[in-house]
């Protein structure tokens, strides 16, 4: 008998974590792919920019992918970073509504094996990756877990 595996969507934020911690968490979770959902896959934190993170993940046996179409656009991010500004969740939801192809691509990755979505914020409730994960999981009524 064949047991069908439900696709898995996990998320991780690297705030307060080292690159090694992020790679270890992804590997230990059973993820196959890390999908970077930052608009700009760069970090001042050593090892967490696209090229170095991709190399570390490859050494750990994971695939790195980046899809800026799922990141927070600069205009929304700028508003959140101005003095007294807040993240505009409604604007990001509207933006995400237009990213159907990117959401479908992420869902296809998850169907091949567990995928972990990466962004900065430690708390997924403060990060757009939660909305992305929920949207991806809804493609097949899946669940989301946070590392």
XYZ file of N, CA and C in Angstrom:
441
model
N 0.840 -1.166 0.000
C 0.000 0.000 0.000
C 0.893 1.239 0.000
N 0.541 2.212 -0.815
C 1.259 3.471 -0.896
C 0.636 4.470 0.063
N 1.481 5.070 0.874
C 1.016 6.103 1.802
C 1.333 7.453 1.175
N 0.301 8.265 1.001
C 0.510 9.586 0.441
C 0.961 10.539 1.532
N 2.004 11.258 1.256
C 2.546 12.224 2.200
C 1.960 13.597 1.891
N 1.458 14.251 2.912
C 0.940 15.601 2.739
C 2.122 16.569 2.678
N 2.133 17.462 1.707
C 3.238 18.422 1.607
C 3.394 19.224 2.900
N 4.640 19.567 3.204
C 4.940 20.305 4.428
C 5.495 21.684 4.112
N 4.981 22.677 4.818
C 5.507 24.035 4.739
C 5.944 24.420 6.140
N 7.215 24.763 6.243
C 7.787 25.206 7.514
C 8.301 26.619 7.312
N 8.513 27.338 8.389
C 9.115 28.660 8.273
C 10.202 28.809 9.329
N 11.147 29.680 9.018
C 12.192 30.008 9.986
C 12.597 31.465 9.792
N 12.826 32.134 10.918
C 13.374 33.483 10.904
C 14.778 33.429 11.488
N 15.683 34.192 10.902
C 17.067 34.121 11.378
C 17.428 35.177 12.414
N 16.478 35.996 12.802
C 16.741 36.989 13.843
C 17.226 36.276 15.110
N 18.400 36.669 15.607
C 18.946 36.068 16.810
C 19.579 34.699 16.602
N 19.702 34.269 15.367
C 20.284 32.958 15.067
C 21.469 33.121 14.124
N 22.375 32.191 14.216
C 23.504 32.170 13.291
C 23.112 31.411 12.024
N 23.902 31.566 10.992
C 23.661 30.810 9.757
C 23.707 29.313 10.042
N 24.638 28.890 10.888
C 24.742 27.470 11.234
C 23.477 26.974 11.915
N 22.902 27.797 12.799
C 21.651 27.425 13.466
C 20.520 27.254 12.458
N 20.432 28.176 11.510
C 19.369 28.127 10.505
C 19.503 26.877 9.646
N 20.720 26.578 9.213
C 20.958 25.390 8.382
C 20.637 24.129 9.184
N 21.080 24.085 10.433
C 20.820 22.908 11.276
C 19.322 22.709 11.492
N 18.603 23.778 11.786
C 17.152 23.680 11.986
C 16.467 23.146 10.724
N 16.864 23.664 9.575
C 16.260 23.214 8.315
C 16.573 21.746 8.067
N 17.826 21.376 8.236
C 18.234 19.976 8.013
C 17.508 19.042 8.974
N 17.497 19.397 10.257
C 16.888 18.535 11.267
C 15.367 18.442 11.127
N 14.762 19.406 10.449
C 13.306 19.380 10.251
C 12.896 18.392 9.162
N 13.871 17.937 8.394
C 13.569 17.047 7.275
C 13.284 17.787 5.985
N 13.499 19.099 5.987
C 13.257 19.893 4.780
C 14.180 19.443 3.654
N 13.696 19.584 2.455
C 14.466 19.287 1.256
C 14.977 20.594 0.649
N 14.149 21.628 0.739
C 14.452 22.917 0.116
C 14.223 24.052 1.106
N 15.113 25.049 1.048
C 14.867 26.298 1.745
C 14.522 27.325 0.688
N 13.353 27.924 0.827
C 12.911 28.971 -0.087
C 13.033 30.309 0.623
N 13.927 31.118 0.139
C 14.189 32.444 0.692
C 13.107 33.382 0.159
N 12.305 33.939 1.052
C 11.205 34.812 0.636
C 11.484 36.277 0.973
N 12.765 36.630 1.016
C 13.145 38.035 1.183
C 13.178 38.690 -0.200
N 12.784 39.950 -0.267
C 12.862 40.692 -1.525
C 14.309 40.762 -1.980
N 15.172 41.114 -1.044
C 16.613 41.154 -1.320
C 17.275 40.107 -0.421
N 17.830 39.073 -1.003
C 18.402 37.983 -0.202
C 19.798 38.327 0.333
N 19.869 39.424 1.054
C 21.131 39.884 1.617
C 20.958 40.083 3.119
N 22.060 39.928 3.821
C 22.027 40.153 5.253
C 23.373 40.688 5.701
N 23.346 41.528 6.711
C 24.596 41.968 7.338
C 25.153 40.866 8.222
N 24.319 39.885 8.515
C 24.723 38.773 9.358
C 25.506 37.759 8.517
N 26.670 37.438 8.976
C 27.563 36.532 8.250
C 26.870 35.197 7.921
N 26.978 34.812 6.653
C 26.485 33.520 6.215
C 25.024 33.471 5.842
N 24.321 34.600 5.925
C 22.887 34.586 5.656
C 22.493 35.333 4.389
N 23.462 35.669 3.557
C 23.174 36.199 2.235
C 23.094 35.032 1.258
N 22.486 35.283 0.123
C 22.126 34.251 -0.854
C 23.257 33.264 -1.176
N 24.406 33.753 -1.581
C 25.473 32.865 -2.040
C 26.033 32.009 -0.914
N 26.354 32.633 0.218
C 26.942 31.857 1.317
C 25.919 30.918 1.949
N 24.685 31.353 2.078
C 23.650 30.488 2.640
C 23.394 29.306 1.713
N 23.331 29.566 0.422
C 23.134 28.490 -0.548
C 24.230 27.450 -0.468
N 25.467 27.898 -0.310
C 26.591 26.970 -0.203
C 26.500 26.137 1.074
N 26.156 26.769 2.181
C 26.024 26.043 3.450
C 24.898 25.015 3.390
N 23.799 25.391 2.776
C 22.681 24.459 2.646
C 23.065 23.286 1.751
N 23.770 23.559 0.668
C 24.204 22.481 -0.231
C 25.104 21.493 0.517
N 26.001 22.003 1.350
C 26.868 21.122 2.150
C 26.048 20.250 3.089
N 24.905 20.749 3.530
C 24.031 20.008 4.438
C 23.035 19.120 3.682
N 23.109 19.149 2.350
C 22.235 18.301 1.541
C 20.881 18.906 1.213
N 20.740 20.218 1.374
C 19.483 20.897 1.068
C 19.643 21.786 -0.156
N 18.549 22.053 -0.796
C 18.521 22.934 -1.958
C 18.126 24.333 -1.483
N 18.788 25.343 -2.023
C 18.437 26.732 -1.744
C 17.734 27.292 -2.967
N 16.652 28.018 -2.741
C 15.961 28.716 -3.815
C 15.544 30.082 -3.279
N 15.415 31.027 -4.160
C 14.997 32.371 -3.773
C 13.910 32.810 -4.744
N 12.855 33.411 -4.211
C 11.803 33.956 -5.059
C 11.398 35.311 -4.522
N 11.977 36.355 -5.121
C 11.703 37.714 -4.655
C 10.251 38.097 -4.836
N 9.518 37.380 -5.709
C 8.100 37.683 -5.911
C 7.289 37.473 -4.635
N 7.869 36.767 -3.660
C 7.181 36.532 -2.393
C 7.685 37.447 -1.277
N 8.673 38.270 -1.587
C 9.228 39.185 -0.594
C 8.364 40.422 -0.410
N 8.688 41.185 0.613
C 7.978 42.442 0.847
C 8.558 43.507 -0.071
N 7.730 44.103 -0.932
C 8.225 45.140 -1.839
C 8.806 46.328 -1.072
N 9.778 47.010 -1.672
C 10.454 48.124 -0.992
C 9.522 49.210 -0.470
N 8.442 49.525 -1.178
C 7.561 50.596 -0.702
C 6.850 50.207 0.596
N 6.454 48.965 0.730
C 5.804 48.508 1.964
C 6.829 48.455 3.095
N 8.014 47.980 2.783
C 9.078 47.892 3.790
C 9.507 49.281 4.269
N 9.611 50.235 3.348
C 10.015 51.598 3.715
C 9.028 52.207 4.711
N 7.752 51.979 4.486
C 6.729 52.503 5.405
C 6.895 51.901 6.794
N 7.203 50.616 6.859
C 7.365 49.942 8.149
C 8.599 50.440 8.895
N 9.606 50.875 8.163
C 10.865 51.288 8.789
C 10.944 52.781 9.111
N 9.985 53.546 8.681
C 10.036 54.984 8.999
C 9.641 55.170 10.467
N 10.096 56.246 11.101
C 9.731 56.490 12.499
C 8.208 56.481 12.684
N 7.747 55.660 13.586
C 6.325 55.543 13.846
C 5.567 54.695 12.837
N 6.280 54.195 11.842
C 5.636 53.394 10.804
C 5.300 51.991 11.270
N 4.394 51.373 10.570
C 4.005 49.994 10.858
C 3.940 49.213 9.560
N 4.100 47.919 9.684
C 3.992 47.051 8.516
C 2.541 47.073 8.035
N 2.348 47.274 6.751
C 1.011 47.352 6.173
C 0.599 45.963 5.677
N -0.027 45.216 6.578
C -0.406 43.839 6.266
C -1.405 43.788 5.120
N -2.319 44.728 5.061
C -3.316 44.742 3.987
C -2.639 44.958 2.632
N -1.674 45.856 2.581
C -0.952 46.108 1.327
C -0.171 44.867 0.896
N 0.438 44.179 1.871
C 1.172 42.966 1.492
C 0.206 41.879 1.003
N -0.941 41.738 1.654
C -1.932 40.737 1.195
C -2.374 41.037 -0.240
N -2.607 42.305 -0.534
C -2.981 42.693 -1.893
C -1.862 42.365 -2.877
N -0.632 42.631 -2.470
C 0.513 42.296 -3.304
C 0.573 40.783 -3.526
N 0.420 40.022 -2.447
C 0.498 38.559 -2.537
C -0.616 37.997 -3.416
N -1.776 38.634 -3.414
C -2.876 38.208 -4.279
C -2.470 38.211 -5.753
N -1.526 39.069 -6.106
C -1.070 39.170 -7.499
C 0.106 38.237 -7.802
N 0.548 37.461 -6.826
C 1.715 36.592 -6.996
C 1.315 35.121 -7.127
N 0.257 34.860 -7.849
C -0.281 33.506 -7.971
C 0.778 32.537 -8.490
N 1.529 32.928 -9.507
C 2.561 32.050 -10.060
C 3.636 31.705 -9.045
N 4.013 32.675 -8.226
C 5.039 32.432 -7.209
C 4.516 31.500 -6.124
N 3.267 31.684 -5.720
C 2.674 30.801 -4.717
C 2.572 29.382 -5.266
N 2.151 29.247 -6.502
C 2.060 27.922 -7.121
C 3.432 27.269 -7.245
N 4.453 28.056 -7.562
C 5.817 27.513 -7.646
C 6.291 27.025 -6.280
N 5.982 27.779 -5.235
C 6.353 27.360 -3.877
C 5.606 26.093 -3.484
N 4.329 25.999 -3.856
C 3.547 24.802 -3.555
C 4.125 23.591 -4.286
N 4.587 23.789 -5.509
C 5.205 22.696 -6.269
C 6.488 22.225 -5.589
N 7.259 23.150 -5.032
C 8.462 22.765 -4.278
C 8.075 21.900 -3.083
N 7.035 22.299 -2.375
C 6.603 21.563 -1.187
C 6.077 20.175 -1.541
N 5.520 20.036 -2.726
C 5.030 18.723 -3.140
C 6.176 17.753 -3.401
N 7.360 18.270 -3.721
C 8.538 17.418 -3.947
C 9.213 17.015 -2.646
N 8.937 17.739 -1.589
C 9.520 17.463 -0.279
C 9.352 18.675 0.602
N 9.453 18.494 1.915
C 9.237 19.616 2.832
C 10.074 20.842 2.465
N 9.432 21.998 2.504
C 10.101 23.250 2.186
C 10.022 24.155 3.408
N 11.118 24.864 3.662
C 11.143 25.818 4.764
C 11.329 27.213 4.177
N 10.423 28.121 4.542
C 10.475 29.495 4.073
C 11.334 30.309 5.028
N 12.260 31.068 4.476
C 13.201 31.853 5.277
C 12.946 33.343 5.134
N 12.944 34.029 6.266
C 12.981 35.484 6.311
C 13.662 35.888 7.620
N 13.592 37.156 7.968
C 14.360 37.662 9.110
C 13.700 37.471 10.473
N 12.487 37.939 10.660
C 11.879 38.039 11.984
C 11.792 36.692 12.686
N 12.181 36.666 13.949
C 12.114 35.427 14.735
C 10.669 34.986 14.929
N 9.788 35.919 15.210
C 8.383 35.617 15.468
C 7.623 35.601 14.144
N 7.096 34.455 13.752
C 6.377 34.401 12.472
C 5.153 35.307 12.429
N 4.598 35.665 13.584
C 3.443 36.554 13.602
C 3.816 37.989 13.218
N 5.108 38.280 13.206
C 5.595 39.606 12.835
C 6.233 39.615 11.458
N 6.043 38.541 10.693
C 6.741 38.400 9.418
C 5.779 38.006 8.302
N 6.010 38.561 7.139
C 5.187 38.245 5.976
C 5.264 36.777 5.577
N 6.323 36.069 6.018
C 6.450 34.656 5.622
C 5.286 33.816 6.137
N 4.647 34.251 7.229
C 3.471 33.542 7.730
C 2.357 33.578 6.688
N 2.119 34.736 6.092
C 1.082 34.851 5.062
C 1.437 34.022 3.839
N 2.707 34.039 3.465
C 3.150 33.231 2.321
C 2.934 31.753 2.625
N 3.361 31.319 3.804
C 3.229 29.904 4.177
C 1.769 29.469 4.180
N 0.912 30.289 4.741
C -0.512 29.950 4.774
C -1.089 29.868 3.366
N -0.684 30.773 2.502
C -1.179 30.769 1.130
C -0.689 29.522 0.391
N 0.579 29.168 0.581
C 1.133 27.973 -0.065
C 0.425 26.728 0.452
N 0.279 26.615 1.765
C -0.366 25.437 2.358
C -1.822 25.312 1.920
N -2.466 26.431 1.653
C -3.877 26.371 1.237
C -4.050 25.768 -0.153
N -2.961 25.650 -0.896
C -3.042 25.035 -2.230
C -3.476 23.570 -2.133
N -3.218 22.923 -0.999
C -3.619 21.534 -0.791
C -4.066 21.290 0.640
N -4.651 22.319 1.227
C -5.203 22.189 2.590
C -4.177 21.638 3.562
N -2.968 22.146 3.477
C -1.889 21.694 4.339
C -1.764 22.528 5.600
N -0.808 22.159 6.400
C -0.551 22.860 7.653
C 0.815 23.543 7.583
N 1.000 24.503 8.453
C 2.248 25.264 8.530
C 2.856 25.039 9.902
N 4.173 24.834 9.947
C 4.917 24.714 11.200
C 6.037 25.739 11.202
N 6.384 26.205 12.391
C 7.453 27.202 12.505
C 8.605 26.608 13.309
N 9.809 26.808 12.788
C 11.010 26.292 13.455
C 11.552 27.330 14.417
